Amino acid sequence: MTKWVYLFDEGNKDMRELLGGKGAGLAEMTRAGLPVPPGFTITTEACNAYFKAGHALPDGLWDQVCTALDRIEQQSWKKFGDPENPLLLSVRSGAKFSMPGMMDTVLNIGMTADIVEHIATTGDDRWFSYDCYRRLIQMFGHTVKHIDDEVFDVLFNQYQTTVDDGLGASLTAAQLEEIVAGFKVRYQQFVQSVFPEDPMVQLREAIEGVFASWFGKRAVDYRNYNKIPHDLGTAVNVMAMVYGNRGSDSATGVAFTRNPATGEKKLYGEYLMNAQGEDVVAGIRTPQKIDALQKDLPESYAQFQKICKMLDTHYRDMQDLEFTIEQGTLYILQTRTGKRTARAAVKIAVDMVHEGMITKKEAIQRIAPEQIDQLLLPAFDPVEKKAAVATGKLLGTGLNASPGAAAGIVAFDADTAKSWGEAGEAVILVRPETTPDDVHGMLQAKGILTQRGGATSHAAVVARGLGKPCITGCEMIRVDTRERRFYSKGLSFGEGEPISIDGTTGEVFSGLLATISPDFSREKNLVELLGWADAVCDDVCRQNEDGSFKKGLQVWANAEYPRDARIARDFGARGIGLCRTEHMFFEQDRLSHVHQMILNATEAQGAYNAVSQIEKELALRPDDPRMGEEMKAIRQHLAESEAVRKYEAALQALLAFQRKDFEGIFEAMDGLPVIIRLIDPPLHEFLPRYEELLEEITVLKTRIALIGKLPENLTLEDMPSIDKMKTELDQRNAMLNAVKAMRESNPMLGMRGIRLGLCFPGIVKMQVQAIFEAACGQARRGIRVLPEIMIPLTGHVNELKASREMLEAVALEVIEANDQTLDYKFGTMIEVPRSALTASAISEQAEFFSFGTNDLTQMTYGYSRDDAEGKFLRYYIESGILPENPFQVIDEEGVGRLIRMAVTEGRQTRPDLEVGICGEHGGNPPSIQFCHQAGLDYVSCSPYRVLTARLAAAQAALGGAERDK
Ligand code: PEP
Ligand code: MG
């Protein structure tokens, strides 16, 4: 018989898979002798079996529950369902990975009308028993029967006497009794049967309800977002209730052993006096800071502090605890690895290394690389912020629950936040408090602001997990969701109005404040951690498939401008892996030269080609006088050709621009390699769109025709003169003809990359001249330049041979003219599957390979990226046809196979072949892991992903990350 149920003293911390995080934590604490109420855990396997059996408890489970219940009764000296000495139970979810608030909990199971009455008539706990009972009916109704909380809240709120007290503490026992009666009526109306008074029925249905919440919408959304598999299932923890709502010496709270927002080594948390379980997390009332407990209940506080320290040391990680104090006795209800912001995660890991608790390698493996992005969260420009305060735009200050700055328009419910967010709007979700049902809106919002709730409320915990700025407990604003407005300082703000929130300080402003980029150098802990990460990569020794040995991956960056190159270098990039030169062509001051170059390229190139054709023939027939004549004529034509003149002039102008561009990049990367890619996109991309031109021409023609028909004495003032319009028409027509000539049905597979360079060599020769002139000039100034010329889109070795010969000749000419020696390389991008398949031949002509995995994925799959992502790819991923978006995470089976093959064969021909990746995948942690395994030398990604990539590269070198989700 399968063992479905484990008493707390039968498990341990290593059983998270089976007992869930919470169950494993309770077991470990029980074994360590901490004050945990007695209980048991139903396994995650039982949950999966429940779904497999079509929502039915698997054989043997219920019997095991009953046996375990006997044990709880023995240990607690109470009896389930016994009015004289009733045992009540809590039933809580707990999956392997913590999913705060995403699944359900039912408290006070076992409370019945008989028991309530008995307690009420025999003891002095009338208030307490009705409080427990009304909570049970609502939680059971919500979790098991899916009754909207609002059904109960509306009635409960009618009894509230003060706005602040959301807990009912000010209600009388008689009022609570009335509320219970009202809840029961509502329950029956909704469920069509009475509230179950049999404790065993309550328990069974609650267990099933918690199982079912594994596939509740919010849990599924959360798992999808965090990439947690859906087949893990949740465990269910059944535990004897202890009561924080038992008077002025009782309390309930949540605490972290270190600060989850900053990482500071100091107990952080909050509690509510005379309250029960979910009240703190639900954010119904803003609780007190944990330090205050020292005054309220000093003995319990001291004991709690000691336990926190012990658990932090025992688990060697920051713990998230739930506790209850019942009439002066402390109980620990949960310990688990706490969610934290990126900054806190890094600080805690680095501190723990310094405290001798963990190794540097463990510290590296603990941080999710994706989290690092959060450390680069923008902050508000201090100057703007000061001005906003001075002009009365500061609306209030709440708790700085999750750091970062966000500005956007207000949405008052999750659905609106989601739809506006999906439409591309920056949205701030503003709520009285959030509940797990708001998660879909929180996922889409840029920031979250709540009027109520503490630093451990639902909004705070979820926002920290998502890395979004969040302010909670901002009591200086009043949110009215029915009117869809919030009020502050006598002002009112409606839906769609702009506000700004600073989650780092807790300040709320009206209007949109500008943000500035963060200062990485001030992140001392991160700098230290990434230093360790780089050392891991430098120390590791990989054996490649070809038998050679390599160090770990380096991280390079994709950067076009000196500013970006400097940022990349500051972030620790050790080279530029891709400088896309065409980006420079798009700049305003160059575009007119680029247009001139393109408009005249075909004619000018035709003339050059004619010259070289005759030269070739002349070489064969040196005595043929006709050849000499033809040569003369064509030279004459060249000299007189306007197209040639304009083409040359444009190239000369661009040469000067490009030289300057490269000088800046070489200076920024002094001593590090810089891979410069020659022009790649088809030329028509630099020209206006065909349809736009056609429209402009039609308008011009109509106007010209119209002017011709106007009576002579009538002029249209806002219309240019007819001559001006005719000149413009001629220019537009010339442009249209050029665009027409360059139009292609499938431009991504057409005249681009190396093909363009071979057919219009003037452009790439100019680029190489600019690169080497810049390199020589900077070398002369003492800068160490290491240029690497990258020829894009090679498909056949002959293309590369021809291109390289032509371009290297230009390079040598410049080097010679400058009387310099330079270390340089010529290499190619591997983007066409054929080049990967023929890598051994290609590497004869290339000193380096750079995998352009954007195009390589596009061409291997035969997907046009732009069309695929907008059309079928999303459907493919959602329906499981593809496991991931192959443009984000490398397709190891297909594209990855080509890469592995090309690396091995390329190195067979040229053992010192330098190999890297420069497609989008270069900044994606799982793809980085693949690159490590495939034996690449470096990954190159955008400057802002360099930090993430450095950590991911080290984790790959250590054999993968070891951390909680
Ligand atoms: C690539 O194809 O991966 C690449 C880096 O080139 P681009 O994105 O410029 O086409
Ligand atoms: Mg490409």
Short mmCIF file of N, CA, C and O and ligand atoms in Angstrom, two decimals, residues 578 580 582 677 680 748 752 792-793 829-831 851-856 858-859 918-919, ligand 2:
data_model
loop_
_atom_site.label_atom_id
_atom_site.label_comp_id
_atom_site.label_asym_id
_atom_site.label_seq_id
_atom_site.Cartn_x
_atom_site.Cartn_y
_atom_site.Cartn_z
N LEU A 578 29.66 41.65 -31.30
CA LEU A 578 28.92 42.05 -32.51
C LEU A 578 28.70 43.55 -32.49
O LEU A 578 28.05 44.09 -31.60
N ARG A 580 27.02 45.94 -35.05
CA ARG A 580 26.24 45.92 -36.29
C ARG A 580 26.41 47.28 -36.98
O ARG A 580 25.78 48.26 -36.58
N GLU A 582 25.41 48.55 -39.71
CA GLU A 582 24.31 49.23 -40.40
C GLU A 582 23.52 50.13 -39.48
O GLU A 582 22.86 51.06 -39.93
N ARG A 677 30.89 43.70 -37.63
CA ARG A 677 30.23 43.01 -38.73
C ARG A 677 29.99 43.98 -39.88
O ARG A 677 29.47 45.09 -39.67
N ASP A 680 24.87 44.15 -43.33
CA ASP A 680 24.14 42.89 -43.45
C ASP A 680 22.77 43.02 -44.11
O ASP A 680 22.44 42.24 -44.99
N MET A 748 14.75 38.50 -46.61
CA MET A 748 15.65 37.89 -45.63
C MET A 748 16.52 36.80 -46.26
O MET A 748 17.56 36.42 -45.74
N ARG A 752 21.58 40.20 -49.38
CA ARG A 752 22.04 40.75 -48.10
C ARG A 752 23.35 40.07 -47.70
O ARG A 752 23.78 39.13 -48.34
N PRO A 792 29.07 38.62 -42.75
CA PRO A 792 27.83 37.94 -42.38
C PRO A 792 27.27 37.02 -43.47
O PRO A 792 27.53 37.23 -44.65
N LEU A 793 26.55 36.01 -43.03
CA LEU A 793 25.67 35.22 -43.89
C LEU A 793 26.37 34.33 -44.92
O LEU A 793 25.79 34.02 -45.97
N MET A 829 30.05 34.96 -39.72
CA MET A 829 28.90 34.54 -38.93
C MET A 829 28.40 33.23 -39.49
O MET A 829 28.36 33.06 -40.72
N ILE A 830 27.99 32.36 -38.60
CA ILE A 830 27.35 31.12 -39.06
C ILE A 830 25.85 31.32 -38.82
O ILE A 830 25.37 31.26 -37.70
N GLU A 831 25.17 31.62 -39.91
CA GLU A 831 23.73 31.90 -39.81
C GLU A 831 22.93 31.05 -40.80
O GLU A 831 21.72 30.89 -40.66
N PHE A 851 28.16 32.45 -34.05
CA PHE A 851 26.85 31.91 -34.41
C PHE A 851 25.79 33.00 -34.27
O PHE A 851 25.53 33.47 -33.15
N GLY A 852 25.23 33.38 -35.41
CA GLY A 852 24.13 34.34 -35.41
C GLY A 852 22.87 33.52 -35.28
O GLY A 852 22.24 33.14 -36.26
N THR A 853 22.52 33.22 -34.02
CA THR A 853 21.45 32.24 -33.82
C THR A 853 20.05 32.80 -34.11
O THR A 853 19.10 32.04 -34.18
N ASN A 854 19.94 34.11 -34.30
CA ASN A 854 18.63 34.63 -34.72
C ASN A 854 18.34 34.10 -36.12
O ASN A 854 17.31 33.49 -36.40
N ASP A 855 19.28 34.35 -37.02
CA ASP A 855 19.08 33.89 -38.39
C ASP A 855 19.21 32.38 -38.50
O ASP A 855 18.49 31.74 -39.25
N LEU A 856 20.13 31.81 -37.72
CA LEU A 856 20.32 30.36 -37.83
C LEU A 856 19.04 29.62 -37.40
O LEU A 856 18.65 28.63 -38.02
N GLN A 858 16.01 30.96 -37.56
CA GLN A 858 15.04 31.30 -38.60
C GLN A 858 15.18 30.35 -39.80
O GLN A 858 14.22 29.80 -40.31
N MET A 859 16.44 30.15 -40.19
CA MET A 859 16.65 29.36 -41.40
C MET A 859 16.59 27.85 -41.13
O MET A 859 16.25 27.09 -42.01
N CYS A 918 26.38 35.33 -31.03
CA CYS A 918 26.00 36.73 -30.90
C CYS A 918 24.51 36.96 -31.12
O CYS A 918 24.04 38.09 -31.13
N GLY A 919 23.74 35.87 -31.32
CA GLY A 919 22.28 36.04 -31.44
C GLY A 919 21.69 36.34 -30.07
O GLY A 919 22.39 36.31 -29.06
MG MG B 2 21.67 37.72 -38.57
#
